[in-house]
PDB file of C-alpha atoms and ligand atoms in Angstrom:
ATOM      1  CA  GLU I 814     -23.922 -53.871  -1.327  1.00 91.00           C
ATOM      2  CA  GLU I 815     -24.071 -56.070   1.744  1.00 91.00           C
ATOM      3  CA  GLU I 816     -24.368 -53.160   4.135  1.00 91.00           C
ATOM      4  CA  ILE I 817     -27.115 -51.336   2.259  1.00 91.00           C
ATOM      5  CA  ASP I 818     -28.655 -54.555   1.002  1.00 93.00           C
ATOM      6  CA  THR I 819     -28.858 -53.204  -2.576  1.00 94.00           C
ATOM      7  CA  LYS I 820     -27.267 -54.358  -5.818  1.00 94.00           C
ATOM      8  CA  LEU I 821     -24.849 -51.633  -7.043  1.00 95.00           C
ATOM      9  CA  PHE I 822     -23.190 -53.412  -9.995  1.00 94.00           C
ATOM     10  CA  HIS I 823     -24.274 -55.478 -12.975  1.00 93.00           C
ATOM     11  CA  ARG I 824     -21.461 -58.042 -13.130  1.00 91.00           C
ATOM     12  CA  LYS I 825     -20.981 -59.579 -16.565  1.00 87.00           C
ATOM     13  CA  SER I 826     -18.364 -62.100 -17.580  1.00 86.00           C
ATOM     14  CA  ARG I 827     -16.002 -59.467 -19.096  1.00 87.00           C
ATOM     15  CA  SER I 828     -17.249 -56.141 -17.686  1.00 90.00           C
ATOM     16  CA  ILE I 829     -18.914 -54.455 -14.785  1.00 92.00           C
ATOM     17  CA  GLU I 830     -21.507 -51.641 -14.842  1.00 93.00           C
ATOM     18  CA  LEU I 831     -23.258 -49.572 -12.204  1.00 94.00           C
ATOM     19  CA  THR I 832     -26.919 -50.249 -11.591  1.00 95.00           C
ATOM     20  CA  GLU I 833     -29.315 -47.285 -11.284  1.00 95.00           C
ATOM     21  CA  ALA I 834     -28.888 -47.497  -7.491  1.00 95.00           C
ATOM     22  CA  GLY I 835     -25.125 -47.715  -8.033  1.00 95.00           C
ATOM     23  CA  VAL I 836     -25.082 -44.474 -10.100  1.00 95.00           C
ATOM     24  CA  PHE I 837     -27.068 -42.714  -7.360  1.00 96.00           C
ATOM     25  CA  PHE I 838     -24.789 -44.039  -4.605  1.00 95.00           C
ATOM     26  CA  TYR I 839     -21.594 -43.178  -6.549  1.00 95.00           C
ATOM     27  CA  LYS I 840     -22.720 -39.557  -7.067  1.00 94.00           C
ATOM     28  CA  HIS I 841     -23.552 -39.028  -3.393  1.00 95.00           C
ATOM     29  CA  ALA I 842     -20.513 -40.887  -2.068  1.00 94.00           C
ATOM     30  CA  LYS I 843     -18.263 -38.704  -4.249  1.00 93.00           C
ATOM     31  CA  ASN I 844     -19.884 -35.523  -2.858  1.00 91.00           C
ATOM     32  CA  ILE I 845     -19.497 -36.763   0.701  1.00 94.00           C
ATOM     33  CA  LEU I 846     -15.788 -37.506   0.175  1.00 93.00           C
ATOM     34  CA  GLN I 847     -15.265 -34.058  -1.338  1.00 85.00           C
ATOM     35  CA  ILE I 848     -17.077 -32.329   1.568  1.00 86.00           C
ATOM     36  CA  SER I 849     -15.036 -34.367   4.046  1.00 88.00           C
ATOM     37  CA  GLU I 850     -11.775 -33.336   2.323  1.00 83.00           C
ATOM     38  CA  GLU I 851     -12.822 -29.656   2.418  1.00 74.00           C
ATOM     39  CA  ALA I 852     -13.764 -29.946   6.092  1.00 78.00           C
ATOM     40  CA  LYS I 853     -10.295 -31.351   6.859  1.00 80.00           C
ATOM     41  CA  LEU I 854      -8.592 -28.487   4.995  1.00 72.00           C
ATOM     42  CA  MET I 855     -10.756 -25.806   6.621  1.00 66.00           C
ATOM     43  CA  THR I 856     -10.206 -27.300  10.087  1.00 73.00           C
ATOM     44  CA  ARG I 857      -6.455 -27.327   9.508  1.00 70.00           C
ATOM     45  CA  ARG I 858      -6.574 -23.680   8.339  1.00 61.00           C
ATOM     46  CA  ILE I 859      -8.665 -22.535  11.317  1.00 64.00           C
ATOM     47  CA  GLY I 860      -6.513 -24.481  13.780  1.00 68.00           C
ATOM     48  CA  SER I 861      -3.121 -23.335  12.525  1.00 65.00           C
ATOM     49  CA  PRO I 862      -2.238 -19.684  13.222  1.00 69.00           C
ATOM     50  CA  LYS I 863      -1.720 -17.735   9.979  1.00 70.00           C
ATOM     51  CA  LYS I 864       1.749 -16.544   9.168  1.00 88.00           C
ATOM     52  CA  GLU I 865       2.023 -12.806   9.720  1.00 91.00           C
ATOM     53  CA  PHE I 866       3.275 -10.280   7.151  1.00 94.00           C
ATOM     54  CA  LYS I 867       3.620  -6.812   8.619  1.00 96.00           C
ATOM     55  CA  LEU I 868       4.070  -3.574   6.711  1.00 98.00           C
ATOM     56  CA  GLY I 869       5.237  -0.245   8.111  1.00 97.00           C
ATOM     57  CA  PHE I 870       4.205   3.021   6.474  1.00 96.00           C
ATOM     58  CA  VAL I 871       4.828   6.712   6.988  1.00 90.00           C
ATOM     59  CA  GLY I 872       1.608   8.659   7.630  1.00 87.00           C
ATOM     60  CA  SER I 873       1.979  10.728   4.445  1.00 86.00           C
ATOM     61  CA  THR I 874       1.426   7.611   2.257  1.00 92.00           C
ATOM     62  CA  LEU I 875      -1.978   6.905   3.826  1.00 91.00           C
ATOM     63  CA  PHE I 876      -4.050   8.910   1.331  1.00 93.00           C
ATOM     64  CA  GLY I 877      -2.327   7.476  -1.752  1.00 96.00           C
ATOM     65  CA  TYR I 878      -2.763   3.861  -2.780  1.00 97.00           C
ATOM     66  CA  LEU I 879      -1.985   2.338   0.631  1.00 97.00           C
ATOM     67  CA  THR I 880      -5.479   1.089   1.432  1.00 96.00           C
ATOM     68  CA  GLN I 881      -5.975  -0.433  -2.037  1.00 97.00           C
ATOM     69  CA  ILE I 882      -2.582  -2.122  -1.825  1.00 98.00           C
ATOM     70  CA  ILE I 883      -3.427  -3.646   1.574  1.00 98.00           C
ATOM     71  CA  CYS I 884      -6.809  -4.916   0.306  1.00 97.00           C
ATOM     72  CA  GLY I 885      -5.086  -6.321  -2.794  1.00 98.00           C
ATOM     73  CA  ILE I 886      -2.414  -8.220  -0.876  1.00 97.00           C
ATOM     74  CA  ARG I 887      -4.982  -9.595   1.592  1.00 97.00           C
ATOM     75  CA  LEU I 888      -7.028 -10.899  -1.334  1.00 97.00           C
ATOM     76  CA  ALA I 889      -4.008 -12.345  -3.138  1.00 96.00           C
ATOM     77  CA  HIS I 890      -2.602 -14.047  -0.002  1.00 95.00           C
ATOM     78  CA  PRO I 891      -5.397 -15.160   2.334  1.00 93.00           C
ATOM     79  CA  GLU I 892      -2.929 -17.595   3.927  1.00 90.00           C
ATOM     80  CA  PHE I 893      -1.177 -14.599   5.540  1.00 94.00           C
ATOM     81  CA  LYS I 894      -2.375 -12.295   8.261  1.00 93.00           C
ATOM     82  CA  ILE I 895      -1.505  -8.833   6.874  1.00 96.00           C
ATOM     83  CA  LEU I 896      -0.776  -6.227   9.558  1.00 96.00           C
ATOM     84  CA  ILE I 897       0.093  -2.549   9.142  1.00 97.00           C
ATOM     85  CA  GLU I 898       1.649   0.017  11.469  1.00 97.00           C
ATOM     86  CA  GLU I 899       2.536   3.658  11.027  1.00 93.00           C
ATOM     87  CA  MET I 900       6.234   4.376  11.649  1.00 92.00           C
ATOM     88  CA  GLY I 901       8.869   6.823  10.428  1.00 88.00           C
ATOM     89  CA  THR I 902      11.505   5.694   7.935  1.00 88.00           C
ATOM     90  CA  PRO I 903      14.388   5.214  10.429  1.00 89.00           C
ATOM     91  CA  THR I 904      12.079   3.122  12.657  1.00 91.00           C
ATOM     92  CA  GLN I 905      11.071   1.096   9.582  1.00 94.00           C
ATOM     93  CA  ILE I 906      14.709   0.308   8.846  1.00 93.00           C
ATOM     94  CA  ASP I 907      15.272  -0.900  12.442  1.00 92.00           C
ATOM     95  CA  ALA I 908      12.005  -2.875  12.307  1.00 93.00           C
ATOM     96  CA  LEU I 909      13.051  -4.498   9.008  1.00 94.00           C
ATOM     97  CA  LYS I 910      16.418  -5.508  10.443  1.00 92.00           C
ATOM     98  CA  SER I 911      14.896  -7.004  13.578  1.00 90.00           C
ATOM     99  CA  GLY I 912      12.208  -8.834  11.565  1.00 90.00           C
ATOM    100  CA  ILE I 913       9.274  -6.886  13.086  1.00 92.00           C
ATOM    101  CA  ILE I 914       8.135  -5.799   9.607  1.00 95.00           C
ATOM    102  CA  GLU I 915       8.765  -7.292   6.171  1.00 95.00           C
ATOM    103  CA  VAL I 916       8.178  -4.152   4.084  1.00 97.00           C
ATOM    104  CA  GLY I 917       8.241  -0.422   4.818  1.00 97.00           C
ATOM    105  CA  PHE I 918       6.757   2.388   2.732  1.00 97.00           C
ATOM    106  CA  GLY I 919       8.458   5.738   3.240  1.00 92.00           C
ATOM    107  CA  ARG I 920       9.276   9.026   1.552  1.00 89.00           C
ATOM    108  CA  MET I 921      13.001   9.364   2.197  1.00 86.00           C
ATOM    109  CA  PRO I 922      15.743   7.145   0.758  1.00 86.00           C
ATOM    110  CA  ILE I 923      17.944   5.528   3.381  1.00 86.00           C
ATOM    111  CA  GLU I 924      21.280   3.994   2.475  1.00 89.00           C
ATOM    112  CA  ASP I 925      21.796   0.693   4.227  1.00 92.00           C
ATOM    113  CA  PRO I 926      23.726  -2.277   2.839  1.00 93.00           C
ATOM    114  CA  THR I 927      21.119  -4.761   4.085  1.00 93.00           C
ATOM    115  CA  ILE I 928      18.059  -2.940   2.706  1.00 95.00           C
ATOM    116  CA  THR I 929      16.739  -2.661  -0.852  1.00 95.00           C
ATOM    117  CA  ASN I 930      14.838   0.559  -1.684  1.00 95.00           C
ATOM    118  CA  ILE I 931      12.629   0.890  -4.719  1.00 96.00           C
ATOM    119  CA  VAL I 932      11.262   4.302  -5.709  1.00 96.00           C
ATOM    120  CA  LEU I 933       7.661   3.447  -6.575  1.00 97.00           C
ATOM    121  CA  ARG I 934       6.677   6.850  -7.932  1.00 97.00           C
ATOM    122  CA  ARG I 935       7.174  10.566  -7.378  1.00 96.00           C
ATOM    123  CA  GLU I 936       4.037  12.247  -6.135  1.00 96.00           C
ATOM    124  CA  PRO I 937       3.636  15.935  -7.108  1.00 95.00           C
ATOM    125  CA  LEU I 938       3.058  18.465  -4.318  1.00 96.00           C
ATOM    126  CA  VAL I 939       0.300  21.049  -3.984  1.00 97.00           C
ATOM    127  CA  VAL I 940      -0.150  24.149  -1.828  1.00 98.00           C
ATOM    128  CA  ALA I 941      -3.017  24.021   0.685  1.00 98.00           C
ATOM    129  CA  THR I 942      -4.582  27.309   1.785  1.00 98.00           C
ATOM    130  CA  PRO I 943      -7.647  28.377   3.775  1.00 98.00           C
ATOM    131  CA  LEU I 944     -10.761  29.281   1.748  1.00 97.00           C
ATOM    132  CA  ASN I 945     -10.189  33.057   1.983  1.00 95.00           C
ATOM    133  CA  HIS I 946      -6.530  33.096   0.892  1.00 97.00           C
ATOM    134  CA  PRO I 947      -5.624  35.412  -2.078  1.00 96.00           C
ATOM    135  CA  PHE I 948      -4.302  32.334  -3.985  1.00 97.00           C
ATOM    136  CA  CYS I 949      -7.944  31.228  -4.304  1.00 96.00           C
ATOM    137  CA  GLN I 950      -8.474  33.999  -6.889  1.00 95.00           C
ATOM    138  CA  ARG I 951      -5.513  32.766  -8.935  1.00 93.00           C
ATOM    139  CA  GLU I 952      -5.889  30.706 -12.067  1.00 92.00           C
ATOM    140  CA  THR I 953      -2.200  30.018 -12.605  1.00 96.00           C
ATOM    141  CA  PRO I 954       0.088  27.641 -10.664  1.00 97.00           C
ATOM    142  CA  ILE I 955       1.941  28.967  -7.628  1.00 97.00           C
ATOM    143  CA  LYS I 956       5.723  29.510  -7.593  1.00 97.00           C
ATOM    144  CA  LEU I 957       7.698  28.440  -4.539  1.00 96.00           C
ATOM    145  CA  SER I 958       9.133  31.991  -4.389  1.00 97.00           C
ATOM    146  CA  GLU I 959       5.594  33.271  -3.724  1.00 97.00           C
ATOM    147  CA  LEU I 960       5.471  31.344  -0.458  1.00 97.00           C
ATOM    148  CA  ILE I 961       8.368  33.024   1.355  1.00 96.00           C
ATOM    149  CA  GLU I 962       6.141  35.497   3.219  1.00 97.00           C
ATOM    150  CA  GLU I 963       3.744  32.758   4.357  1.00 97.00           C
ATOM    151  CA  THR I 964       3.798  30.576   7.458  1.00 97.00           C
ATOM    152  CA  ILE I 965       4.159  27.007   6.280  1.00 97.00           C
ATOM    153  CA  ILE I 966       2.663  24.371   8.542  1.00 96.00           C
ATOM    154  CA  LEU I 967       4.202  20.918   8.228  1.00 93.00           C
ATOM    155  CA  SER I 968       4.241  17.706  10.241  1.00 87.00           C
ATOM    156  CA  ARG I 969       6.485  17.355  13.275  1.00 83.00           C
ATOM    157  CA  VAL I 970       9.356  14.884  12.945  1.00 74.00           C
ATOM    158  CA  LYS I 971       8.589  11.892  15.174  1.00 68.00           C
ATOM    159  CA  ASP I 972      11.897  10.134  14.960  1.00 64.00           C
ATOM    160  CA  ARG I 973      15.365  10.773  13.603  1.00 58.00           C
ATOM    161  CA  SER I 974      15.480  12.726  10.306  1.00 56.00           C
ATOM    162  CA  PRO I 975      15.261  12.717   7.298  1.00 63.00           C
ATOM    163  CA  SER I 976      11.615  13.657   7.135  1.00 73.00           C
ATOM    164  CA  TYR I 977       8.980  15.068   4.811  1.00 80.00           C
ATOM    165  CA  SER I 978       9.583  18.531   6.356  1.00 84.00           C
ATOM    166  CA  SER I 979      13.263  18.380   5.407  1.00 84.00           C
ATOM    167  CA  LEU I 980      12.235  17.752   1.794  1.00 87.00           C
ATOM    168  CA  ILE I 981      10.257  21.033   1.773  1.00 91.00           C
ATOM    169  CA  ILE I 982      13.020  22.974   3.531  1.00 91.00           C
ATOM    170  CA  ASP I 983      15.568  21.595   1.020  1.00 92.00           C
ATOM    171  CA  ALA I 984      13.328  22.700  -1.886  1.00 94.00           C
ATOM    172  CA  PHE I 985      13.658  26.347  -0.727  1.00 96.00           C
ATOM    173  CA  LYS I 986      17.395  25.990  -0.032  1.00 95.00           C
ATOM    174  CA  GLN I 987      18.141  24.397  -3.430  1.00 94.00           C
ATOM    175  CA  ARG I 988      16.424  27.316  -5.176  1.00 94.00           C
ATOM    176  CA  ARG I 989      18.361  29.771  -2.970  1.00 96.00           C
ATOM    177  CA  LEU I 990      15.117  31.154  -1.586  1.00 97.00           C
ATOM    178  CA  PRO I 991      14.851  32.551   1.956  1.00 97.00           C
ATOM    179  CA  LEU I 992      13.154  30.087   4.282  1.00 96.00           C
ATOM    180  CA  PRO I 993       9.578  31.097   5.154  1.00 97.00           C
ATOM    181  CA  ALA I 994       8.340  30.852   8.745  1.00 97.00           C
ATOM    182  CA  MET I 995       7.806  27.140   9.447  1.00 94.00           C
ATOM    183  CA  ARG I 996       5.620  25.528  12.058  1.00 94.00           C
ATOM    184  CA  GLU I 997       5.793  21.774  12.647  1.00 90.00           C
ATOM    185  CA  GLU I 998       2.732  20.252  14.331  1.00 87.00           C
ATOM    186  CA  GLY I 999       1.401  16.702  14.602  1.00 86.00           C
ATOM    187  CA  ASP I1000       0.998  14.990  11.237  1.00 87.00           C
ATOM    188  CA  LEU I1001       0.031  16.443   7.847  1.00 90.00           C
ATOM    189  CA  GLN I1002      -3.711  15.904   8.472  1.00 92.00           C
ATOM    190  CA  PHE I1003      -3.348  17.983  11.630  1.00 93.00           C
ATOM    191  CA  ALA I1004      -1.381  20.617   9.686  1.00 94.00           C
ATOM    192  CA  LEU I1005      -4.314  20.811   7.229  1.00 96.00           C
ATOM    193  CA  GLY I1006      -6.688  21.371  10.147  1.00 96.00           C
ATOM    194  CA  LEU I1007      -4.559  24.354  11.184  1.00 97.00           C
ATOM    195  CA  VAL I1008      -4.564  25.616   7.571  1.00 97.00           C
ATOM    196  CA  ALA I1009      -8.389  25.438   7.567  1.00 97.00           C
ATOM    197  CA  ALA I1010      -8.355  27.518  10.772  1.00 97.00           C
ATOM    198  CA  GLY I1011      -6.309  30.234   9.030  1.00 97.00           C
ATOM    199  CA  GLU I1012      -3.019  29.603  10.867  1.00 97.00           C
ATOM    200  CA  GLY I1013      -0.958  29.386   7.680  1.00 97.00           C
ATOM    201  CA  ILE I1014      -0.597  27.342   4.517  1.00 98.00           C
ATOM    202  CA  SER I1015       0.899  23.926   3.841  1.00 97.00           C
ATOM    203  CA  ILE I1016       2.593  21.984   1.059  1.00 97.00           C
ATOM    204  CA  VAL I1017       1.309  18.429   0.810  1.00 96.00           C
ATOM    205  CA  PRO I1018       1.407  15.462  -1.591  1.00 95.00           C
ATOM    206  CA  THR I1019      -1.474  15.540  -4.143  1.00 96.00           C
ATOM    207  CA  SER I1020      -3.163  12.547  -2.512  1.00 96.00           C
ATOM    208  CA  TYR I1021      -4.036  14.809   0.469  1.00 96.00           C
ATOM    209  CA  GLN I1022      -6.539  16.599  -1.777  1.00 96.00           C
ATOM    210  CA  LYS I1023      -8.966  13.928  -0.558  1.00 94.00           C
ATOM    211  CA  ILE I1024      -9.187  15.950   2.664  1.00 94.00           C
ATOM    212  CA  LYS I1025     -11.720  18.611   1.821  1.00 92.00           C
ATOM    213  CA  PHE I1026     -12.198  20.299   5.155  1.00 90.00           C
ATOM    214  CA  ASN I1027     -12.186  24.075   4.521  1.00 96.00           C
ATOM    215  CA  VAL I1028      -8.956  23.995   2.524  1.00 98.00           C
ATOM    216  CA  ILE I1029      -8.257  24.692  -1.151  1.00 97.00           C
ATOM    217  CA  TYR I1030      -5.406  23.064  -3.043  1.00 98.00           C
ATOM    218  CA  HIS I1031      -3.358  24.882  -5.684  1.00 97.00           C
ATOM    219  CA  PRO I1032      -0.904  23.320  -8.135  1.00 96.00           C
ATOM    220  CA  LEU I1033       2.760  24.307  -7.919  1.00 97.00           C
ATOM    221  CA  GLU I1034       4.460  25.610 -11.032  1.00 95.00           C
ATOM    222  CA  ASP I1035       7.602  23.527 -10.639  1.00 92.00           C
ATOM    223  CA  PRO I1036       6.844  19.915 -11.658  1.00 86.00           C
ATOM    224  CA  THR I1037      10.092  18.688 -10.074  1.00 90.00           C
ATOM    225  CA  LEU I1038       8.608  19.425  -6.652  1.00 94.00           C
ATOM    226  CA  ALA I1039       7.514  15.935  -5.758  1.00 95.00           C
ATOM    227  CA  ALA I1040       7.764  13.530  -2.827  1.00 93.00           C
ATOM    228  CA  ALA I1041       8.936  10.039  -3.690  1.00 94.00           C
ATOM    229  CA  ILE I1042       7.161   6.970  -2.340  1.00 96.00           C
ATOM    230  CA  ILE I1043       9.767   4.363  -1.508  1.00 96.00           C
ATOM    231  CA  MET I1044       9.394   0.668  -0.723  1.00 97.00           C
ATOM    232  CA  ASN I1045      12.024  -0.783   1.619  1.00 97.00           C
ATOM    233  CA  PHE I1046      12.646  -4.467   2.311  1.00 96.00           C
ATOM    234  CA  ARG I1047      15.482  -6.746   3.421  1.00 93.00           C
ATOM    235  CA  LYS I1048      17.971  -7.549   0.641  1.00 92.00           C
ATOM    236  CA  ASP I1049      17.910 -11.231   1.526  1.00 88.00           C
ATOM    237  CA  ASP I1050      14.092 -11.452   1.547  1.00 89.00           C
ATOM    238  CA  HIS I1051      12.843 -13.514  -1.393  1.00 87.00           C
ATOM    239  CA  SER I1052       9.284 -13.837  -0.119  1.00 89.00           C
ATOM    240  CA  PRO I1053       6.739 -14.136  -2.970  1.00 91.00           C
ATOM    241  CA  LEU I1054       4.741 -11.407  -1.183  1.00 95.00           C
ATOM    242  CA  ILE I1055       7.350  -8.789  -2.130  1.00 95.00           C
ATOM    243  CA  GLU I1056       6.872  -9.534  -5.821  1.00 95.00           C
ATOM    244  CA  SER I1057       3.136  -9.795  -5.340  1.00 96.00           C
ATOM    245  CA  LEU I1058       3.066  -6.340  -3.681  1.00 97.00           C
ATOM    246  CA  LEU I1059       4.980  -4.802  -6.581  1.00 96.00           C
ATOM    247  CA  LYS I1060       2.599  -6.365  -9.097  1.00 96.00           C
ATOM    248  CA  ILE I1061      -0.416  -4.996  -7.204  1.00 98.00           C
ATOM    249  CA  ILE I1062       1.149  -1.506  -6.939  1.00 98.00           C
ATOM    250  CA  TYR I1063       2.168  -1.337 -10.615  1.00 97.00           C
ATOM    251  CA  GLY I1064      -1.264  -2.668 -11.612  1.00 97.00           C
ATOM    252  CA  LEU I1065      -2.931   0.226  -9.731  1.00 98.00           C
ATOM    253  CA  TYR I1066      -0.576   2.780 -11.320  1.00 97.00           C
ATOM    254  CA  GLU I1067      -1.244   1.381 -14.793  1.00 97.00           C
ATOM    255  CA  LYS I1068      -4.999   1.438 -14.218  1.00 97.00           C
ATOM    256  CA  ASP I1069      -4.833   5.143 -13.266  1.00 97.00           C
ATOM    257  CA  GLY I1070      -2.192   6.145 -15.851  1.00 97.00           C
ATOM    258  CA  ILE I1071       0.356   7.079 -13.137  1.00 96.00           C
ATOM    259  CA  TYR I1072       3.925   7.412 -14.411  1.00 94.00           C
ATOM    260  CA  TYR I1073       6.421   5.038 -12.730  1.00 94.00           C
ATOM    261  CA  GLU I1074       9.609   3.203 -13.529  1.00 91.00           C
ATOM    262  CA  LYS I1075       9.231  -0.533 -13.198  1.00 90.00           C
ATOM    263  CA  SER I1076      11.780  -2.058 -10.807  1.00 90.00           C
ATOM    264  CA  THR I1077      14.267  -4.499 -12.333  1.00 85.00           C
ATOM    265  CA  LEU I1078      12.881  -6.966  -9.785  1.00 83.00           C
ATOM    266  CA  LEU I1079       9.813  -7.267 -12.041  1.00 80.00           C
ATOM    267  CA  ALA I1080      11.385  -6.157 -15.302  1.00 66.00           C
ATOM    268  CA  GLY I1081      10.896  -9.544 -16.965  1.00 61.00           C
ATOM    269  CA  SER I1082       7.330 -10.010 -15.748  1.00 59.00           C
ATOM    270  CA  SER I1083       4.200  -8.992 -17.624  1.00 50.00           C
ATOM    271  CA  ALA I1084       2.690  -7.232 -14.572  1.00 43.00           C
TER     272      ALA I1084
HETATM  273  C1  BEZ C1713       1.190   5.170  -3.473  1.00 66.02           C
HETATM  274  O1  BEZ C1713       0.326   6.012  -3.225  1.00 66.02           O
HETATM  275  O2  BEZ C1713       1.730   5.087  -4.576  1.00 66.02           O
HETATM  276  C2  BEZ C1713       1.595   4.228  -2.372  1.00 66.02           C
HETATM  277  C3  BEZ C1713       1.172   4.451  -1.077  1.00 66.02           C
HETATM  278  C4  BEZ C1713       1.566   3.573  -0.079  1.00 66.02           C
HETATM  279  C5  BEZ C1713       2.364   2.486  -0.366  1.00 66.02           C
HETATM  280  C6  BEZ C1713       2.798   2.279  -1.673  1.00 66.02           C
HETATM  281  C7  BEZ C1713       2.417   3.143  -2.686  1.00 66.02           C
END
């Protein structure tokens, strides 16, 4: 009152009330204090480097839900800097152990006493052919036995096996089928480029059907032909981001009616 030379209170013997000027001053002072508090918080956030949370992924998961999962986790945890890097499964396991990544998404299960793996879902496979392939006239699903005379183009293994290619080779072996001619080149996107050029055919996870560059996709008859998507993380990691990731992933599957088995890690939750 002294400083602004204005009466802010009506003082009565038993009570005190704000004057009209007092109400005005109170409202503005409150706003100023709130803005000042926000400025302090924002300054602290800008000044302190964000904690990093890095995820590794194998290239063949890129066309599935990966991008939506990354956007979801960034939105749910703005206090973390979310980083991603492509790496094969064995590299992911080493990177998890040395603390370079916190989570890895792969296709092949790896047994390691320090790592937890969760099978997120099993993605069906489809056959990719060039536009002029005889399969393009077919209206029925393709049998694996019909592929033995073809050249199958797959991705080249970047680091130690097991790899996506070994899954396809094993599918022929398990059905006691002769192995077709195989060519391993670059990654699966590159393999699809070669398919478009008429160099052979490929077998890819359904999510690759997003690539529509002079290739046609055909369903396989055998529904057990599927490539798992596996989430790996350290057994002793109890970061809330692990649970958050699972909730985001299961939420996406539920939205799209994708079959999955909920991990016991979230079994009690309503995600
Ligand atoms: C998916 O497509 O289900 C997926 C892809 C990458 C990471 C996790 C899940």
